[in-house]
Coordinates of C-alpha atoms in Angstrom, one line a residue:
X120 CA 1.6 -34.6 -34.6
X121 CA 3.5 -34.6 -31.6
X122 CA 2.6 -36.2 -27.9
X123 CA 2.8 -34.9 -24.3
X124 CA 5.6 -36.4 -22.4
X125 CA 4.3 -37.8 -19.2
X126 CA 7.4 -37.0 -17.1
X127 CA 8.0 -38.2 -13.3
X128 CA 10.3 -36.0 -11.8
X129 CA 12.3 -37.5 -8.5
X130 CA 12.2 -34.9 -5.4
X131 CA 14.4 -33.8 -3.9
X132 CA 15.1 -35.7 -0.2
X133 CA 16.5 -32.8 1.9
X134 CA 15.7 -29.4 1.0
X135 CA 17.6 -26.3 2.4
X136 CA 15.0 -23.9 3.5
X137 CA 17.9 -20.9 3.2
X138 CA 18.3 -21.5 -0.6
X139 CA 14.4 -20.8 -1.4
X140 CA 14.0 -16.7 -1.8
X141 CA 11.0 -15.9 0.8
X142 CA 8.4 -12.9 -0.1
X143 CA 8.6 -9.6 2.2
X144 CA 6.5 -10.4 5.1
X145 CA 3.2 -8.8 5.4
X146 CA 3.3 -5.3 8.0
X147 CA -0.1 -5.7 8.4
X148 CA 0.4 -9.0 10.5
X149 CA 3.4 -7.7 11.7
X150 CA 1.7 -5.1 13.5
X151 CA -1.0 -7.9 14.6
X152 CA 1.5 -10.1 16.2
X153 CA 2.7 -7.1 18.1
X154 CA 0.1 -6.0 19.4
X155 CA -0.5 -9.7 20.5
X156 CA 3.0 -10.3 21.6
X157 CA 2.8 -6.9 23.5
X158 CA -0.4 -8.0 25.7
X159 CA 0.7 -12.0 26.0
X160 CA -1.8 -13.1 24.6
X161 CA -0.6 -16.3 23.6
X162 CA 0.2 -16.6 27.4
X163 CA -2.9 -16.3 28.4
X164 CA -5.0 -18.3 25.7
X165 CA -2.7 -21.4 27.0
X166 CA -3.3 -20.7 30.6
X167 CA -7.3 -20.6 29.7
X168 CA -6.8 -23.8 27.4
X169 CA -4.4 -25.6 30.3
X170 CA -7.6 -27.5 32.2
X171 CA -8.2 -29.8 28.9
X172 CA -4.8 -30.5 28.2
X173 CA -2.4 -33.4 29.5
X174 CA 1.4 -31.9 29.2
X175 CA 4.2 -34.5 29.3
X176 CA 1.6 -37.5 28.6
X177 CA 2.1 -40.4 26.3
X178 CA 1.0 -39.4 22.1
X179 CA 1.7 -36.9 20.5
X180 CA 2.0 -33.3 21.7
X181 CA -1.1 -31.6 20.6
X182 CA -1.3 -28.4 18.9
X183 CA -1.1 -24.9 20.4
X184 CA -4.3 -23.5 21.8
X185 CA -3.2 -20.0 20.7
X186 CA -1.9 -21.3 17.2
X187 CA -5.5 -22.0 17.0
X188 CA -7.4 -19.2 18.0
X189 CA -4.9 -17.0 15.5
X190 CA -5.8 -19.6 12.9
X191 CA -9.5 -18.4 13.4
X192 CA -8.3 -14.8 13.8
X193 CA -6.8 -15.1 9.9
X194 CA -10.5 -16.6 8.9
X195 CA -12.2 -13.3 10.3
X196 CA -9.2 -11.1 8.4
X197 CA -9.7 -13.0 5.3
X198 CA -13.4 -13.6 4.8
X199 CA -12.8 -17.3 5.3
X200 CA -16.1 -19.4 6.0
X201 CA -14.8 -23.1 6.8
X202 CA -11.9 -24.6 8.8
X203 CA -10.7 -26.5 5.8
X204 CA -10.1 -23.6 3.8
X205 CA -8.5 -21.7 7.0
X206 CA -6.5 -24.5 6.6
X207 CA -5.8 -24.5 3.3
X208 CA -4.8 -20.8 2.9
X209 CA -2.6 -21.3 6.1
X210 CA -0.4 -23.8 4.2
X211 CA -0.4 -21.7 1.2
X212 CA 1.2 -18.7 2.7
X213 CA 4.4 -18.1 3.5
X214 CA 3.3 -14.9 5.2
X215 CA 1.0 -16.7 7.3
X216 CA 3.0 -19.0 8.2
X217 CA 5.3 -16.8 9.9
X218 CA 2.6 -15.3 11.6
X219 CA 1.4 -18.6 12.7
X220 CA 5.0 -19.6 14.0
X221 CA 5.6 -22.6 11.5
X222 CA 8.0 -22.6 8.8
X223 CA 7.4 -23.9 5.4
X224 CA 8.9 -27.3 5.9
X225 CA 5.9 -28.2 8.7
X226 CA 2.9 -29.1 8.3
X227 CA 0.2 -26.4 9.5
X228 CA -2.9 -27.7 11.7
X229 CA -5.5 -29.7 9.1
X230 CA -8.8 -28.9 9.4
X231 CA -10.1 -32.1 11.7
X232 CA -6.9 -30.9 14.0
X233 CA -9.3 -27.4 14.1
X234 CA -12.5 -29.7 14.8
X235 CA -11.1 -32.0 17.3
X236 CA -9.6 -28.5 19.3
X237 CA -13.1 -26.8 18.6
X238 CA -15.2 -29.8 20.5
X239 CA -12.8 -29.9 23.2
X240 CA -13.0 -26.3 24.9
X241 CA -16.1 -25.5 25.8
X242 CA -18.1 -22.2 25.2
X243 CA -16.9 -20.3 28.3
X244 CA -13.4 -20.7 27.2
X245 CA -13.8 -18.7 23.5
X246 CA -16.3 -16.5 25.9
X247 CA -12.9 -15.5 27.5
X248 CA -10.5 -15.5 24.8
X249 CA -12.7 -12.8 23.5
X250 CA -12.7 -10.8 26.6
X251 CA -8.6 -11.0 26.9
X252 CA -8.8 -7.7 24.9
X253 CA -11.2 -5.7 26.9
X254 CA -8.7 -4.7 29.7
X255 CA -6.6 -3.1 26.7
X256 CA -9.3 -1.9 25.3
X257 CA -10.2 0.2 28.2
X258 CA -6.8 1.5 29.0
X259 CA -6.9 3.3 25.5
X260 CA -10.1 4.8 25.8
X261 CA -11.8 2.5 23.8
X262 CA -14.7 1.2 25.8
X263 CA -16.2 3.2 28.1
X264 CA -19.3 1.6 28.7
X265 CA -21.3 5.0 29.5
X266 CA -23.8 4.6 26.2
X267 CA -24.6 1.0 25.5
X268 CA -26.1 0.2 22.3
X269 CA -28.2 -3.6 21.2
X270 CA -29.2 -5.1 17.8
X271 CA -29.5 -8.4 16.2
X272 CA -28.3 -9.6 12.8
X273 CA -29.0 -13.0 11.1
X274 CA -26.8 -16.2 10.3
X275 CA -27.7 -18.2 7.6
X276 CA -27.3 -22.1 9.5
X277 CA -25.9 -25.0 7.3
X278 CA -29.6 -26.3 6.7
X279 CA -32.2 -26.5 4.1
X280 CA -35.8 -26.1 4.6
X281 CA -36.3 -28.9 2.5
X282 CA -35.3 -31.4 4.5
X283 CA -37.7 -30.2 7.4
X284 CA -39.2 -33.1 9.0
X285 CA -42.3 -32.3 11.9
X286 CA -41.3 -33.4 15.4
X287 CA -44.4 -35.8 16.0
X288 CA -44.9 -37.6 13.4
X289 CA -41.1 -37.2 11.5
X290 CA -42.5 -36.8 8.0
X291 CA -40.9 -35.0 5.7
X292 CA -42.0 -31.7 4.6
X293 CA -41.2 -32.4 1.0
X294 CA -43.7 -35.4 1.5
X295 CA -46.4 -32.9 3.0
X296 CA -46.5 -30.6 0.6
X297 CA -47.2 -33.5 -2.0
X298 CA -49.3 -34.7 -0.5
X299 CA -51.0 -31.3 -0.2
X300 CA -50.4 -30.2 -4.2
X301 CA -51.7 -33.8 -5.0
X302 CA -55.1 -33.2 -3.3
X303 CA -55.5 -30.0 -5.4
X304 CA -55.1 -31.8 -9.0
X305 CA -51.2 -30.4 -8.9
X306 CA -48.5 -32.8 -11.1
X307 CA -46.6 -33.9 -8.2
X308 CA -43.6 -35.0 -10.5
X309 CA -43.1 -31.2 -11.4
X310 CA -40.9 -29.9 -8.5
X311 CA -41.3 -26.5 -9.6
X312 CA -45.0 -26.7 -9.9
X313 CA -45.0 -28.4 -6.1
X314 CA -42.8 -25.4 -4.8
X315 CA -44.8 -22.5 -6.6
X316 CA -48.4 -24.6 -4.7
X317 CA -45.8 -24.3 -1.7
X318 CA -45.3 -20.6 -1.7
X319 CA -48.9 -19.9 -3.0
X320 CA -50.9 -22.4 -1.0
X321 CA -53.3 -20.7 1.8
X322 CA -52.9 -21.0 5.0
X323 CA -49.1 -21.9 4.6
X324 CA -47.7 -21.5 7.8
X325 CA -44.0 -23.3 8.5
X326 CA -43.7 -23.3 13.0
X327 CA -40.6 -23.9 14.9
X328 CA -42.9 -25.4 16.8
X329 CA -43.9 -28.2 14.4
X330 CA -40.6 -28.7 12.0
X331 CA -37.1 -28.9 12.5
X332 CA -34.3 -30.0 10.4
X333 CA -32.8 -33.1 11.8
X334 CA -29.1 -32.3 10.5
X335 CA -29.1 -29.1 12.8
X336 CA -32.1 -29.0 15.5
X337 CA -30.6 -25.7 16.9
X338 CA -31.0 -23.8 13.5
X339 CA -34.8 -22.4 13.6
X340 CA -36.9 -21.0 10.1
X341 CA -37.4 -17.1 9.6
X342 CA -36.1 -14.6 7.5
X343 CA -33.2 -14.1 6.0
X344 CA -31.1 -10.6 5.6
X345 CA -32.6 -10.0 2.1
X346 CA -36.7 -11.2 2.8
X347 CA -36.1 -14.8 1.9
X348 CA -37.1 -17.8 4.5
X349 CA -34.9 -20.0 5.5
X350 CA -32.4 -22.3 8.5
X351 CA -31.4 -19.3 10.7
X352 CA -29.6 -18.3 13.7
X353 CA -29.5 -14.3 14.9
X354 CA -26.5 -12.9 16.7
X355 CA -26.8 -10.0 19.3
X356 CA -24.4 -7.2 19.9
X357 CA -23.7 -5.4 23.0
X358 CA -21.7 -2.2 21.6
X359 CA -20.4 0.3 22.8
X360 CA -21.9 3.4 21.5
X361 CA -18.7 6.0 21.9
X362 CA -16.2 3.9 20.6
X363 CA -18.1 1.3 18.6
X364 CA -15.9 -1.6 20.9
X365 CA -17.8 -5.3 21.0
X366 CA -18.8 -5.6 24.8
X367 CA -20.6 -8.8 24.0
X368 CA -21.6 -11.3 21.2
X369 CA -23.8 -14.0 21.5
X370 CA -25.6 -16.4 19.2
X371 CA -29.1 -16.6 19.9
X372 CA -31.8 -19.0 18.4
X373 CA -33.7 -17.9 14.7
X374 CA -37.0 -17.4 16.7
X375 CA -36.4 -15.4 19.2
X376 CA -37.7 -12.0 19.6
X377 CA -35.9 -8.8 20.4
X378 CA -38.0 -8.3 23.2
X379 CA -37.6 -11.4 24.9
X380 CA -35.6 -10.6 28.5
X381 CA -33.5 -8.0 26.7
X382 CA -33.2 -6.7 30.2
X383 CA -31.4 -10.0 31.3
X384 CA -29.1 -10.3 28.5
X385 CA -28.2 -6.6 29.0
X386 CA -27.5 -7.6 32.2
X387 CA -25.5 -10.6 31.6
X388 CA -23.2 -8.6 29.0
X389 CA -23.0 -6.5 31.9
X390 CA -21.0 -9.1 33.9
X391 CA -19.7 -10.9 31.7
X392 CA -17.8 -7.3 30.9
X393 CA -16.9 -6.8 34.4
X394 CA -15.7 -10.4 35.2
X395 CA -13.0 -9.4 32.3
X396 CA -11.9 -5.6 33.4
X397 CA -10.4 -4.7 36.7
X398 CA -13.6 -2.7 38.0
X399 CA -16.4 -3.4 40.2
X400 CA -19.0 -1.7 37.9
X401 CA -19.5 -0.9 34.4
X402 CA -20.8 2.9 34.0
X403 CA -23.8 1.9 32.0
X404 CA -25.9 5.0 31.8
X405 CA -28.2 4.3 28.5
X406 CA -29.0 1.7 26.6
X407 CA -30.1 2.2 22.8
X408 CA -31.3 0.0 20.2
X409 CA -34.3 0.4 17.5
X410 CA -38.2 -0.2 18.0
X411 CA -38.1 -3.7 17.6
X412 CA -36.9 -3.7 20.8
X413 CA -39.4 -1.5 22.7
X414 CA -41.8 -3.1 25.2
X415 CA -43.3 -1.8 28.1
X416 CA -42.1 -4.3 30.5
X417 CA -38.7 -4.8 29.3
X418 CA -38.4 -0.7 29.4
X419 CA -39.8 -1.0 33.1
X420 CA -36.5 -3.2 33.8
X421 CA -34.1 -1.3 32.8
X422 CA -35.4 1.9 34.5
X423 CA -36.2 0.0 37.7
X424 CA -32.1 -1.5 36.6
X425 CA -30.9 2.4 36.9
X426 CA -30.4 2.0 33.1
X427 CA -32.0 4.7 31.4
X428 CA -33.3 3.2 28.2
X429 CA -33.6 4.9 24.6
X430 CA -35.9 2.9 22.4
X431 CA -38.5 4.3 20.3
X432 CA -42.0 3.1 20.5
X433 CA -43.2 1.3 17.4
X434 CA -46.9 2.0 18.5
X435 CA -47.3 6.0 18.2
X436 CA -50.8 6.1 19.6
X437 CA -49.9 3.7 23.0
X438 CA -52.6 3.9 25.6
X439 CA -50.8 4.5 28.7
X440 CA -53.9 4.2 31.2
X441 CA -53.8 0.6 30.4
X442 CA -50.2 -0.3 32.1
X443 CA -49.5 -0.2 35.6
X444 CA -47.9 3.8 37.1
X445 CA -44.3 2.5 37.1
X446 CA -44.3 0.8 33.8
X447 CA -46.4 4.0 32.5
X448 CA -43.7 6.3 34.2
X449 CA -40.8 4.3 32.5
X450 CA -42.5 4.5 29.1
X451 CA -43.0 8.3 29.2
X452 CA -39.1 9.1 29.9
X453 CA -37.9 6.4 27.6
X454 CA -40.5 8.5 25.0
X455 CA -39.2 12.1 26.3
X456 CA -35.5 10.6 26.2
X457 CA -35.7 9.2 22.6
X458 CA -36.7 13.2 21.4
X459 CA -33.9 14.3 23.4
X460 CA -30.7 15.6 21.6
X461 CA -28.5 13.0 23.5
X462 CA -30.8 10.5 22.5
X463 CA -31.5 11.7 18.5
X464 CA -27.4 11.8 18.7
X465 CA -27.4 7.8 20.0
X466 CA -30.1 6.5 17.2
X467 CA -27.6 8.4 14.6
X468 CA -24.9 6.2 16.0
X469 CA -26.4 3.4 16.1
X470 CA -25.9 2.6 11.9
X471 CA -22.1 4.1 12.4
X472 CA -21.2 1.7 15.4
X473 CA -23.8 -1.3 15.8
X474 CA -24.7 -2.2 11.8
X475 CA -20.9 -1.4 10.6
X476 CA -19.4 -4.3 13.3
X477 CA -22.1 -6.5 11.9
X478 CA -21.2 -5.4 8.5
X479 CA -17.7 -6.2 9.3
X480 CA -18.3 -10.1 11.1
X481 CA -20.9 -11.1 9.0
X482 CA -20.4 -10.0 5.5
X483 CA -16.5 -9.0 5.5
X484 CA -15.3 -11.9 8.3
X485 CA -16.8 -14.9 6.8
X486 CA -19.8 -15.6 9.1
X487 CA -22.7 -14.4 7.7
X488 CA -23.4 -18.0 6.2
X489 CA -21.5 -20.4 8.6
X490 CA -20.4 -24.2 7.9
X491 CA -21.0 -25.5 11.4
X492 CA -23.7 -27.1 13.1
X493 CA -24.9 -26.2 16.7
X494 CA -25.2 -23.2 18.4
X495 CA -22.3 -24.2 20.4
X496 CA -20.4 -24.5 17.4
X497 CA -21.3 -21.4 16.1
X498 CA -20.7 -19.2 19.6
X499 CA -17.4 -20.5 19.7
X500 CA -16.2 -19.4 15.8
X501 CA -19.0 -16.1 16.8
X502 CA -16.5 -14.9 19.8
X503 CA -13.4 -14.8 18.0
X504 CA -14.9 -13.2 15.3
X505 CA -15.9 -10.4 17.8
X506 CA -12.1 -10.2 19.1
X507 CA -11.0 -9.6 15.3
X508 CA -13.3 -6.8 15.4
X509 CA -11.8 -5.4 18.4
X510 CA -8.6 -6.2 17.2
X511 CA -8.9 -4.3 14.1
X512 CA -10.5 -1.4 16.4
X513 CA -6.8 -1.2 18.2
X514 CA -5.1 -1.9 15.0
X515 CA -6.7 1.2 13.3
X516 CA -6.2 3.3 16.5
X517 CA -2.4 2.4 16.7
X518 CA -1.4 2.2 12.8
X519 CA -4.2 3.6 10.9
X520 CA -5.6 0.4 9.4
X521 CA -7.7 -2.2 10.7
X522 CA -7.6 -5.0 8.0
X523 CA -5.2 -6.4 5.3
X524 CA -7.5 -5.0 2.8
X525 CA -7.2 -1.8 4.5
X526 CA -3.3 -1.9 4.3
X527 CA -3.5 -2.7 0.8
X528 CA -5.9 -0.2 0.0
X529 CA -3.5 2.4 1.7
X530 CA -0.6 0.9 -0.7
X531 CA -2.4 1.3 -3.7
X532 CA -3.4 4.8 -3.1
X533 CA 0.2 5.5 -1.9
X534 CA 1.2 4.0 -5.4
X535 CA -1.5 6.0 -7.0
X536 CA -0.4 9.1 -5.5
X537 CA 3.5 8.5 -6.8
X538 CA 2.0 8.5 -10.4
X539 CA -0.1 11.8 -10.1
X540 CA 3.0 13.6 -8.8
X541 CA 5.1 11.5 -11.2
X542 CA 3.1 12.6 -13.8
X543 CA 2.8 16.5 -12.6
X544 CA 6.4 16.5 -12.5
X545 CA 6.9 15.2 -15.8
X546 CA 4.3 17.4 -17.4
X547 CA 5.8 20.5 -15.9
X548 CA 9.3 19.6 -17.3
X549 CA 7.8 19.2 -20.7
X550 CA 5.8 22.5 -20.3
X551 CA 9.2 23.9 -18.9
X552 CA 11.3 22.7 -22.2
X553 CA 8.4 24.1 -24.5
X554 CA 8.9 27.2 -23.3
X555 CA 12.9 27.1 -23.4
X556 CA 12.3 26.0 -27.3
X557 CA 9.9 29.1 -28.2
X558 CA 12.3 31.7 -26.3
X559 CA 15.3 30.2 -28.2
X560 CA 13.1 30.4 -31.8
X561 CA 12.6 33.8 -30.9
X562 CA 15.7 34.5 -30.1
X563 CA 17.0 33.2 -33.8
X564 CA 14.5 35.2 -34.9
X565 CA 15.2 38.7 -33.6
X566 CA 18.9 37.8 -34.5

């Protein structure tokens, strides 16, 4: 029976990059570095990135700013979750590669390169990296900023809930519940038996108040997209409502409530919008977002704001006498505005616009269960997901496709389309020669 040669084979020392056969490049980023090239965009994600770098110093020269945000552009497009597997697919791909600018015999940025550029800009900086586009954006048409519209998502953290440990007394929650399931006669050594007394026991009630986990203090407990509990973080988007455009992302903490200041974080995504465009005032005339959002005071706000606002009331019997005559007032035309026909047509649009970009960063860009820690971390990685989405907005304006799935999908149904009329053509040939054969049969015939 024979053996498996073990075989060392000797490299090659040079290599001649002009003798390897390289694939077709990939039009869909093509068309992205356009579209990039075409705004300088690398231009100004260097001049944005220039306060935390020392050019012409001793070391080595460190990696491009704007090779790094593209880098976490390409996560978004390929529903990539970690640095080290951006990383990873970045060396992999020759079609990336030339996106990125390096050429098959350089190394790409490793993923601790990616960590060590991440903890060095601060939040504002990403903050405006995202808002580059918005200029652009509004020069096509594309955000208008008349009809706002607000929602929340969730982000599952990079935490368990069972290494929870209470903020006094820093015992475990594991060691809790034991100690809990032990008092009512329950075989601690059975860890399914201890997490069935966990979910069943009364009184159960896990606070943010009381627990954290130590690994990630920022991520808070609540639920999860599909009714679970668990480590959580919720983002918020300011969209808007004509054009479905990101105005504003941000990460907010896994306990907190719509209603909390919703009128100061509208207002906030207001100038943080305005500091980007070449305007003095963002035409904000509505604002729309679902019930969970809807509270007297916060609907007071915005009316006294001049922003009309178009939330439905989750209590359909509200007693009116017991609120003060302006917040009463503001209630009664955000009621009469939600039953209006421009306000039924916002609420349509708010699954189209608001739940598809969340649909698109969370579960198609990679982030809807992220890797980092922090909600710095996460805000950073959060805002260039948001300029992907906006990118692929102009993208699918200009070319018709906003993805690289999207430009595949086109190719396949091109490919598909071919084959039918392939096929048609070929059938009616065959039909055509059937009928050539019968005329010439009976044509032998009558002779």
């Amino acid at each position: 029976m024979f053996k498996k040669q073990k075989r060392i084979v000797q490299g090659e020392l040079w290599v001649n990059a002009e003798e390897y056969a390289l694939p077709a490049s990939n039009p869909f980023y093509e068309q992205l570095d356009a579209i990039l090239t075409s705004i300088g965009f690398d231009d100004q994600v260097r001049t944005l990135c220039q306060p935390y770098y020392r050019i012409g110093g001793p070391g080595q020269p460190g990696v491009d700013p704007a090779v790094y945000i593209k880098m976490l552009l390409i996560g978004f497009f390929e529903n990539i979750k970690s640095e080290r597997a951006i990383e990873a697919r970045c060396a992999d791909s020759i079609m990336l590669r030339r996106f990125l600018g390096y050429p098959i015999n350089e190394r790409v940025p490793d993923h601790t390169t990616l960590g060590v550029i991440r903890r060095r800009l601060p939040v504002d900086t990403f903050e405006k990296a995202f808002a580059i586009l918005h200029p652009v954006l509004a020069s096509m048409g594309l955000l208008r900023g008349a009809h706002i519209g607000v929602d929340t998502s969730v982000i599952d953290a990079n935490a368990s809930t069972r290494n929870l440990i209470n903020r006094i007394s820093a015992e475990k929650y594991r060691a809790y519940v034991k100690k809990l399931a032990k008092a009512e006669g329950v075989d601690i050594r059975d860890e399914s038996a201890v997490s069935r007394f966990d979910r069943k026991r009364k009184g159960r009630k896990t606070s943010n108040d009381e627990w954290q986990n130590p690994h990630d203090p920022d991520a808070k407990i609540g639920p999860t997209k599909h009714g679970g509990t668990r480590m959580i973080y919720k983002p918020e988007h300011v969209v808007d409502m004509e054009t479905g455009a990101i105005i504003d992302a941000k990460v907010l903490p896994g306990d907190t409530a719509d209603t909390a200041d919703v009128a100061s974080r509208i207002a906030d995504a207001e100038a943080r919008a305005i500091a980007s465009m070449p305007i003095d005032d963002l035409p904000i005339e509505t604002a729309t977002a679902d019930k969970g959002y809807h509270a007297a005071e916060e609907i007071a706000r915005m009316e006294n704001g001049g922003l009309a606002a178009n939330i439905p009331d989750r209590i359909t019997n509200r007693n009116l006498e017991n609120l003060c005559r302006i917040t009463r007032e503001a209630v009664k035309h955000c009621a009469r505005r939600v039953k209006s026909v421009l306000g039924k047509d916002l609420l349509r649009k708010r699954g189209m616009h608001i739940e598809r970009s969340f649909a698109h960063i969370l579960d198609s860009g990679g982030m809807r269960r992220t890797t980092l820690r922090g909600t710095e971390n996460i805000q950073k990685r959060y805002s260039i997901a948001a300029l992907g989405y906006n990118l692929s907005l102009l993208m699918l304006t200009f070319f018709g496709v906003g993805t690289p799935k999207q430009h595949a999908a086109g190719a396949g149904k091109r490919l598909i389309d071919e084959c039918i009329h392939s096929i048609r053509c070929a059938a009616m040939l065959i039909a055509g020669f059937g009928v050539r054969a019968r005329l010439h049969a009976a044509t032998a015939d009558a002779s």
